[in-house]
XYZ file of C-alpha atoms in Angstrom:
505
model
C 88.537 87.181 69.981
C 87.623 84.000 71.562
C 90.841 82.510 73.237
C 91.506 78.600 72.517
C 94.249 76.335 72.769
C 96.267 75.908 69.400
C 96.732 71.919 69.607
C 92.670 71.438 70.064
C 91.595 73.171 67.167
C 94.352 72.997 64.569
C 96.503 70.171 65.605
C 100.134 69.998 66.912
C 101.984 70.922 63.526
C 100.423 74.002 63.483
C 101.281 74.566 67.351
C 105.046 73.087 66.379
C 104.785 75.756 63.317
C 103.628 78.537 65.744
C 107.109 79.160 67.843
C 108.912 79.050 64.687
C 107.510 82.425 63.355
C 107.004 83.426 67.083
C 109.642 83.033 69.189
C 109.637 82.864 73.184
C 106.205 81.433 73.149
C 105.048 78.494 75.342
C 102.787 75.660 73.572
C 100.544 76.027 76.670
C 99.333 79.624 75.225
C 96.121 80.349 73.836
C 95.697 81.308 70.484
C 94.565 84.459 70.491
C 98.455 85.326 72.348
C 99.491 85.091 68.500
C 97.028 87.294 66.971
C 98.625 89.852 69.353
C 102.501 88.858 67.977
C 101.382 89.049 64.445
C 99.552 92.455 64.915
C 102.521 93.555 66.678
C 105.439 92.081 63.862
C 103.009 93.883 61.236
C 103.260 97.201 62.977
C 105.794 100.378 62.107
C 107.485 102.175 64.688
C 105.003 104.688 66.340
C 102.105 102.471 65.063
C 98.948 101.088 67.236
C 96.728 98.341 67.238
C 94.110 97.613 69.391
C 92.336 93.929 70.105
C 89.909 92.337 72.350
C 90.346 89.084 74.062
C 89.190 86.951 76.796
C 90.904 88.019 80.082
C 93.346 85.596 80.022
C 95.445 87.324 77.744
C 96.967 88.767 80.886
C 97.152 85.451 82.585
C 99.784 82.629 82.780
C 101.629 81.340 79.145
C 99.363 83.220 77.276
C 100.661 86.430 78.682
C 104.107 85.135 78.732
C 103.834 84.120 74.838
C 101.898 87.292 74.027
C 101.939 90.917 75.914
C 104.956 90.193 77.536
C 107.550 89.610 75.102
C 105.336 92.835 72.996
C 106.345 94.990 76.300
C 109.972 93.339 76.513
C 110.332 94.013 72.488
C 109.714 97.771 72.917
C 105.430 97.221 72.783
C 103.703 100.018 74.759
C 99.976 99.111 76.661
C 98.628 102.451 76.483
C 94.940 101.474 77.343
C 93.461 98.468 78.776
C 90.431 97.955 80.341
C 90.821 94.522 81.757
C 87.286 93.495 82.607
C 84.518 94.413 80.635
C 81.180 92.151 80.347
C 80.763 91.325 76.967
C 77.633 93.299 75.674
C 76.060 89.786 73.814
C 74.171 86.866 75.439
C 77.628 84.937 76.365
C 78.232 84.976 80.044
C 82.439 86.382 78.497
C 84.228 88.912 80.125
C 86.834 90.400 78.217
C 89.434 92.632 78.026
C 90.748 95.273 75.314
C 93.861 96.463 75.074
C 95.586 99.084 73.083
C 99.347 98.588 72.346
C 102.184 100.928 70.763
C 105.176 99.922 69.223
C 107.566 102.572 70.377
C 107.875 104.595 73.595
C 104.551 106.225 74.348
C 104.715 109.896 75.500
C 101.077 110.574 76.189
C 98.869 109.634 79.004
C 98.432 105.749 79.680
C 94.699 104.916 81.231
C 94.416 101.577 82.830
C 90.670 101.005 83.406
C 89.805 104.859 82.807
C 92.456 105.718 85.647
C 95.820 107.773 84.513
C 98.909 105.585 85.199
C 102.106 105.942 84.475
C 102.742 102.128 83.648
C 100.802 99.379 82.215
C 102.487 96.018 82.817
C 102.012 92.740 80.595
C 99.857 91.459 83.640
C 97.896 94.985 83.237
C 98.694 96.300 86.486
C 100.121 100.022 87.330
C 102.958 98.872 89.041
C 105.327 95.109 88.951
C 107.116 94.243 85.939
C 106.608 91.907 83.385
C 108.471 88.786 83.636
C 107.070 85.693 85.943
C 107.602 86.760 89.834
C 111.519 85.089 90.619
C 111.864 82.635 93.240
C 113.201 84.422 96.286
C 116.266 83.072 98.011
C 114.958 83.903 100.773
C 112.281 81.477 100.370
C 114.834 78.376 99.854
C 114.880 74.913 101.450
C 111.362 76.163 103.611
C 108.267 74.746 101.286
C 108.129 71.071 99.927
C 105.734 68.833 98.732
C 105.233 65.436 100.730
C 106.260 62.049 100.227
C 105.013 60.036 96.568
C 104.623 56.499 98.261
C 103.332 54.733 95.064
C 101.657 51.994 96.559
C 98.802 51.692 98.851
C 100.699 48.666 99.511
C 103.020 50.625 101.986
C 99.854 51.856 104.082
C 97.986 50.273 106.688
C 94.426 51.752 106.001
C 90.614 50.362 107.187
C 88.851 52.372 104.205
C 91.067 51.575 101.321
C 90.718 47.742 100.415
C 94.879 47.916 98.746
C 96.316 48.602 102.055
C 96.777 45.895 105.229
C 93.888 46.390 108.398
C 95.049 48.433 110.824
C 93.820 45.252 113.301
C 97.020 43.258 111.270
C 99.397 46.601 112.053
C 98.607 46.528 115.840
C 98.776 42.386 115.517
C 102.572 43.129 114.326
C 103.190 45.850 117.328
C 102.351 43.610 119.579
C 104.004 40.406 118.469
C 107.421 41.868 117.826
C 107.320 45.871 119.313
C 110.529 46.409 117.232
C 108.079 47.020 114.009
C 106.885 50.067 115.628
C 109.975 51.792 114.984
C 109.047 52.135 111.148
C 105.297 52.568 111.121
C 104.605 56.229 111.253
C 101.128 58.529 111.442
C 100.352 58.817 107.271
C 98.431 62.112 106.791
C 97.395 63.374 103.719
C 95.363 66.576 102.079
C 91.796 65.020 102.415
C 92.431 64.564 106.459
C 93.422 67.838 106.780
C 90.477 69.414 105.518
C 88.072 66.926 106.492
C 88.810 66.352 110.067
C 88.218 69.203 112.923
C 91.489 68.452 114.448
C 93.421 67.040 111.342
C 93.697 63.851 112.976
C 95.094 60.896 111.088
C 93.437 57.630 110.224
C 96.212 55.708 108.671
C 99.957 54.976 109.112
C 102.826 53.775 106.652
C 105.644 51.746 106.534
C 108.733 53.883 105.723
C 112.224 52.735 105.281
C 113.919 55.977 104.718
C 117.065 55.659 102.718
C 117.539 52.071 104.692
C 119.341 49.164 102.445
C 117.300 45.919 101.704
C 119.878 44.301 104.481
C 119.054 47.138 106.715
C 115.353 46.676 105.448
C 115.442 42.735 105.869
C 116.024 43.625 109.757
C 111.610 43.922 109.643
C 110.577 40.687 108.015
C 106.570 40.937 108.941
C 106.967 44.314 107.608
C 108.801 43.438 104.311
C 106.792 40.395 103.844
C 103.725 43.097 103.151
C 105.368 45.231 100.914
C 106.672 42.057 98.771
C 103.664 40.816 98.417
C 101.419 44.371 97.646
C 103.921 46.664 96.320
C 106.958 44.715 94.853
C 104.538 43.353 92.403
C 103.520 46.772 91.156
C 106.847 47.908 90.865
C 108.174 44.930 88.525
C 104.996 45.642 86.240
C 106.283 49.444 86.148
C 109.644 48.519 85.381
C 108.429 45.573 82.657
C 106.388 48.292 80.911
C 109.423 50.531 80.103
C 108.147 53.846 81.913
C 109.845 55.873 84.044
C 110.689 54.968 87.605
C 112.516 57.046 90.301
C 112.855 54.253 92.340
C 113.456 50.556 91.626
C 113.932 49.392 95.466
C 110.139 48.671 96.187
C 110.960 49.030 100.080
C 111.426 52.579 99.516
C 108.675 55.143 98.335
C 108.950 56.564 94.958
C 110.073 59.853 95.836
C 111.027 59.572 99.322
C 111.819 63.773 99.843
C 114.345 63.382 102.071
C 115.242 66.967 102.174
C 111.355 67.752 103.892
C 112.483 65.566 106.719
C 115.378 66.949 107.223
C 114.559 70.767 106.931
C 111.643 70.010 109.558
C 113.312 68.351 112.014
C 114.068 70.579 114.480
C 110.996 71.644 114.538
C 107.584 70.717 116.453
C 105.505 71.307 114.355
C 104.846 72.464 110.394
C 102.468 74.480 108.331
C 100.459 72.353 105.714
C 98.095 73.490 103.188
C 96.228 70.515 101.149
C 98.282 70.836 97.554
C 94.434 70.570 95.836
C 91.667 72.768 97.756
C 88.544 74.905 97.290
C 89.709 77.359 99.762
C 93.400 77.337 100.284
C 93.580 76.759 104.262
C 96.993 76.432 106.285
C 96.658 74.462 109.343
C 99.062 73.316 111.946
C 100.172 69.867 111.658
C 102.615 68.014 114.381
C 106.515 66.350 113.269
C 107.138 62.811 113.413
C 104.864 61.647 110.642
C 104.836 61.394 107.237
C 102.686 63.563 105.268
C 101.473 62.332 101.535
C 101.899 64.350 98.094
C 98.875 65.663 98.729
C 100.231 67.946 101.027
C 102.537 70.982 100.666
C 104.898 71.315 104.139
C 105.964 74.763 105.063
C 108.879 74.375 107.603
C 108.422 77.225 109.621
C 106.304 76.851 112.850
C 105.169 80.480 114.215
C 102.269 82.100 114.340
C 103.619 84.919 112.437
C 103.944 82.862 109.274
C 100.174 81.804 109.683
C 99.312 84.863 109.831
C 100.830 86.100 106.805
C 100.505 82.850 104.830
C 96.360 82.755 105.647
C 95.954 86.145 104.785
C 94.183 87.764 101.775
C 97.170 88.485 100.036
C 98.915 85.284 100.294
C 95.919 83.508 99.114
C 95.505 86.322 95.742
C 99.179 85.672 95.243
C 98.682 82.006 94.694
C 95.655 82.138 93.259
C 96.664 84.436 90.458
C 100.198 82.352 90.170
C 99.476 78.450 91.160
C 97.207 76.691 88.509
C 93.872 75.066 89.161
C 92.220 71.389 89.164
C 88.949 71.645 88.327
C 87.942 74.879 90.311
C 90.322 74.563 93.154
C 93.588 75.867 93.970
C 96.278 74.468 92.931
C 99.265 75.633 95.884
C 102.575 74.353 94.334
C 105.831 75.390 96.413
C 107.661 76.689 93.391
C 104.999 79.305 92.220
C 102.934 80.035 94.852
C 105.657 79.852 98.010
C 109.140 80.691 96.627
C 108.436 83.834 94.765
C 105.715 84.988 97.661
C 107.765 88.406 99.207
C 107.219 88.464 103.054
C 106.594 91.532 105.052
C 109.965 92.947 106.253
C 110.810 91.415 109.365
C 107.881 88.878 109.550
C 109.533 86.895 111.818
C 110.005 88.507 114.581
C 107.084 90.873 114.365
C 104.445 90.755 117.426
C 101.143 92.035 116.139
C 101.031 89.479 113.119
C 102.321 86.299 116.105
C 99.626 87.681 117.991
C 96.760 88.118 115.149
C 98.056 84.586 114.155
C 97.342 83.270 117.275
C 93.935 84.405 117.935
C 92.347 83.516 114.338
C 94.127 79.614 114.469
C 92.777 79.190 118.090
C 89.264 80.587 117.542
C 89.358 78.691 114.318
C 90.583 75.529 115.645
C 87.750 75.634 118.569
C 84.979 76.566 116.344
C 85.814 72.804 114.246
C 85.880 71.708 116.966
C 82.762 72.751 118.331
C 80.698 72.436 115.146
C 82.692 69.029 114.619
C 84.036 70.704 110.638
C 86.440 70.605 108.766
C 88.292 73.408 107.091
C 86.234 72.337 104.065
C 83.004 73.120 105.698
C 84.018 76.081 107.971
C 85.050 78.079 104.699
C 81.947 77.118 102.789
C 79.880 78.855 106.092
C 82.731 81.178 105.618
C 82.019 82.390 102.068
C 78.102 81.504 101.856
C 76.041 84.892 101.646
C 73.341 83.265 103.212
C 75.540 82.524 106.722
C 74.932 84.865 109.725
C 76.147 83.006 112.608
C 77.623 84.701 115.102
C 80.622 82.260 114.720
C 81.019 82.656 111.507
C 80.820 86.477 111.945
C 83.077 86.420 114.228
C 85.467 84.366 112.206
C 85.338 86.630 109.505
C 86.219 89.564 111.585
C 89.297 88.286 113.239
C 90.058 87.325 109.411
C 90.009 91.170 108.378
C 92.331 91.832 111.518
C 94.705 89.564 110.532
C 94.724 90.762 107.147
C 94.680 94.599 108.342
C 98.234 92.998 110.951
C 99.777 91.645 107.811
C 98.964 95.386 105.368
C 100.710 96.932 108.554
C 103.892 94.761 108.282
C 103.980 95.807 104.273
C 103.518 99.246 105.128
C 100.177 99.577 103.230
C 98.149 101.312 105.650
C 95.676 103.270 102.995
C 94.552 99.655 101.909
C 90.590 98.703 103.132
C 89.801 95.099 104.382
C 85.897 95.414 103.869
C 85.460 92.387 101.684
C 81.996 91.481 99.939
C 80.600 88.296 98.708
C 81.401 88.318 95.087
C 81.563 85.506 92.018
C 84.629 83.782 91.474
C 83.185 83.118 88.007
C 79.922 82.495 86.232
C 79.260 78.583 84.886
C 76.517 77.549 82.834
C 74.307 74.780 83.526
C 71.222 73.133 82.208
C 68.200 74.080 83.896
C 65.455 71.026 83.822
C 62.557 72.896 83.183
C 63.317 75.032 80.496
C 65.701 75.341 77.223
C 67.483 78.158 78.413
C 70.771 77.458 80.700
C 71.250 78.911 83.712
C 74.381 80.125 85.303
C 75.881 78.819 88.571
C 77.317 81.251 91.057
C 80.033 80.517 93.236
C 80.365 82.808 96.448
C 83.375 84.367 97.838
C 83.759 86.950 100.987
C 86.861 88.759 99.203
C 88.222 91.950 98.540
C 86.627 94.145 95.445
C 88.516 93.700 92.439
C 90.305 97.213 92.363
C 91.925 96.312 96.166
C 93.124 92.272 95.003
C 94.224 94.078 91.728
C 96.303 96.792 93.813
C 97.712 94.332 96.252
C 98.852 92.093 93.817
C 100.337 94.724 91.727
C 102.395 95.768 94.689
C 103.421 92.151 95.488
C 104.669 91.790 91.821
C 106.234 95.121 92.215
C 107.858 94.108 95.822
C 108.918 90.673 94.405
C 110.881 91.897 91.493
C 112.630 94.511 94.517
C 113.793 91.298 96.121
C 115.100 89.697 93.460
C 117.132 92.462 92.217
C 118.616 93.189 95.992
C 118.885 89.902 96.261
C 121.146 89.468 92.614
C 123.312 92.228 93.845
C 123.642 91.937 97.071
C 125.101 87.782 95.604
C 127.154 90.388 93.070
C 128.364 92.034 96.158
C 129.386 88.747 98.243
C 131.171 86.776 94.614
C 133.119 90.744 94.035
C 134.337 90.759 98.192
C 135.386 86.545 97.618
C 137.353 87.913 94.351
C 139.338 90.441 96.180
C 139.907 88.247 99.176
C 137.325 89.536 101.374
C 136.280 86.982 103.734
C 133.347 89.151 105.073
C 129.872 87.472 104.870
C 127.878 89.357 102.639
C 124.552 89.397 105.103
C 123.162 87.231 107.396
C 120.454 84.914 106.446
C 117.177 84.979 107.898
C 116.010 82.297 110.028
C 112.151 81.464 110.849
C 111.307 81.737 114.245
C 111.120 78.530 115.843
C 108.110 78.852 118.187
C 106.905 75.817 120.828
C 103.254 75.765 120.111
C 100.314 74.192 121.420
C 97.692 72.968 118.593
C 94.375 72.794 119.593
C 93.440 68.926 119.066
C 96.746 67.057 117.994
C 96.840 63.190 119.056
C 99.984 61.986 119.850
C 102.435 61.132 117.100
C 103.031 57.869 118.337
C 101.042 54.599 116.890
């Protein structure tokens, strides 16, 4: 059963018609999600049905509008295997799944193995619901700041902004301008440059009032002339704006600035990457919406947020552009569940440590980029001793963070397996060849076990975490002025990064 969005084929009344007769089901679903409703709605109690579909069935708003509202509606998986190469010429793999409407007594088999649970993800463990955002999580991850408007930047390789010759012109004529040009870094820096260094700056007014603003005339003469202009045509056409003042960016993300500022420096990941890399970046700038900001600055957060099961976590939860990860805050950060006591644990700060520093001199030395480094990183072909090495101190860090969980029986051996098989033409013949993307990961039965204990460990959380806020609203009822627990706080660690320039222009 070939999986295919609803809209594409048969048009949007028939995807308006669809909830109507379905409820709970997302528009974003594929089709074949409803082939699993109706089987299910047409079954009597005690009765099975059995169907094969793509493996996305299990994935994302077509599991949400299909197997999981079947397993929160009294549906059964009794059997699933949940990749099996389809047996024709099409490069498919698919998965078939066995559902019974009822409780099921007998013995459940999730890829031939006995299990006592088979989840609407089809994992043994986790239930079935999205992960929940963690409280613990709060006010820490954020995306950075939508300037709308080259206009605002002072840029060399982008023909919309002002020379960088004119910015220094301004410093040096009246120094007060300095005092709202800031370092602009965005996603492509970060994984281009060895040493994430930025190559262009930004005017930003903060919050400030056009009187306030009016205080930098050379700088609000620029912004009049290259960004005012854009704003008025935004506003003429009728579309939604968040901000009318031009002198301000469009989504300024005040609350970043202010979580981060007592720090020295943040974790930022590129929000759009092939590889998913965390990297060190210094305070005192502004950092674009290309970039996610994680305002915690210890090694111990590297550690665990570079790790193998960090980056399964978001790729199984953040969506994708193209064939690169997708790492939004909400999905991919919030609902992640830490080790216990991450913070203040000495073996992941100290596996942190060594892979960022070796990693940071090895760019260095080979003058690469994250980018780069991870394609060595992942290509088959690579036997370096540097990249060797890399990957070794990456399956210690990985083996530091298991420890913290507790998961000791867990390998780190990795292998260089396909993320997925794409066609392509081949020149010479008729035929069409498919194009195999590398990855040194874990098999699929150890990222299938870790993430099913994540899921598992995430919906833990969230339950201690709804009663112990039961607990604290009960104790305010009867007067108790007791604080219900004490929050956790990152630790705030003075680091040295490997390669920073100064934050000043």
């Amino acid at each position: 059963m070939v999986n295919v969005l609803v809209s594409t084929v048969f048009g949007d009344s028939y995807r308006d018609w669809l909830p109507v007769v379905h409820p709970e089901t997302n528009s974003n679903g594929d089709l074949v999600a409803h082939f699993f409703r109706r089987a299910f709605s047409l079954l009597r109690k005690s009765g099975c049905f059995g169907l094969i579909a793509t493996n996305t069935i299990a994935q994302g708003d077509t599991r949400s509008t299909g197997l999981r509202y079947i397993c929160e509606q009294g549906g059964t998986i009794y059997n699933a295997q949940k990749r099996m190469k389809w047996p024709g010429l099409a490069a498919v793999v698919v998965s078939v799944i066995h559902v019974f409407k009822g409780k099921y007594e007998s013995i459940k088999l999730l890829d031939g193995r006995e299990v006592n649970l088979i989840s609407a993800f089809l994992f043994h463990a986790g239930g079935n619901e999205n992960p929940a955002v963690l409280l613990a999580n709060a006010s820490k991850s954020f995306q950075g700041s939508i300037v709308l408007g080259m206009g605002f930047t002072f840029d060399d390789s982008n023909p919309d902004a002002t020379p960088i010759v004119e910015m220094q012109r301004l410093i040096a004529e009246n120094p007060k301008n300095q005092e709202r040009i800031f370092p602009y870094i965005g996603g492509s820096e970060v994984n281009s440059s060895p040493t994430h260094t930025h190559h262009r700056y930004v005017i930003n007014f903060g919050d400030m009032s056009e009187d306030e603003a009016r205080q930098f005339p050379d700088l609000m003469k620029i912004l009049e002339e290259k960004v005012k202009p854009e704003r008025d045509k935004i506003i003429a056409r009728g579309k939604q704006i968040h901000e009318y003042d031009y002198w301000k960016f469009w989504d300024k993300r005040l609350e970043t600035y202010e979580a981060i500022a007592p720090l020295n420096s943040v974790l930022g990941i590129s929000r759009v990457g092939q590889h998913g890399s965390f990297t060190f970046l210094p305070n005192k700038i502004v950092y674009s919406d290309s970039l996610v900001v994680i305002a915690i600055d210890s090694f111990s957060a590297f550690s665990t947020l570079q790790s193998r099961p960090h980056e399964i976590w978001a790729r199984f939860l953040g969506s994708s552009m193209k064939d690169d990860l997708r790492y939004t805050p909400s999905d991919c950060f919030e609902t992640f569940p830490f080790p216990e006591n991450w913070e203040t644990n000495p073996t992941l700060e100290a596996a942190g440590k060594t892979y960022y520093e070796y990693r940071a001199a090895l760019m260095v030395r080979n003058n690469q980029g994250l980018t780069d480094t991870y394609n060595r990183f992942h290509d088959p072909d690579e036997r370096h001793p540097d990249i060797l090495q890399l990957r070794l101190l990456h399956a210690q860090m990985d083996q530091a963070v298991l420890d913290a969980y507790g998961w000791t029986d867990i390998s780190t051996d990795c292998t260089f397996l396909l993320d997925y098989e794409d066609e392509e033409e081949d020149e010479n013949t008729s035929k069409r060849q498919k194009k195999k993307p590398w990855r040194y990961r874990w098999p699929e039965e150890i990222h299938d076990e870790v993430l099913a204990r994540l899921l598992e460990l995430n919906q833990q959380r969230a339950e201690a975490e709804t009663l112990s806020g039961k607990a604290a609203e009960k104790g305010k009822v009867k007067g108790n002025t007791k604080k219900a627990g004490k929050t956790r706080k990152a630790t705030e660690t003075n680091l040295t990064i490997p390669g920073f320039p100064s934050a000043s222009v």
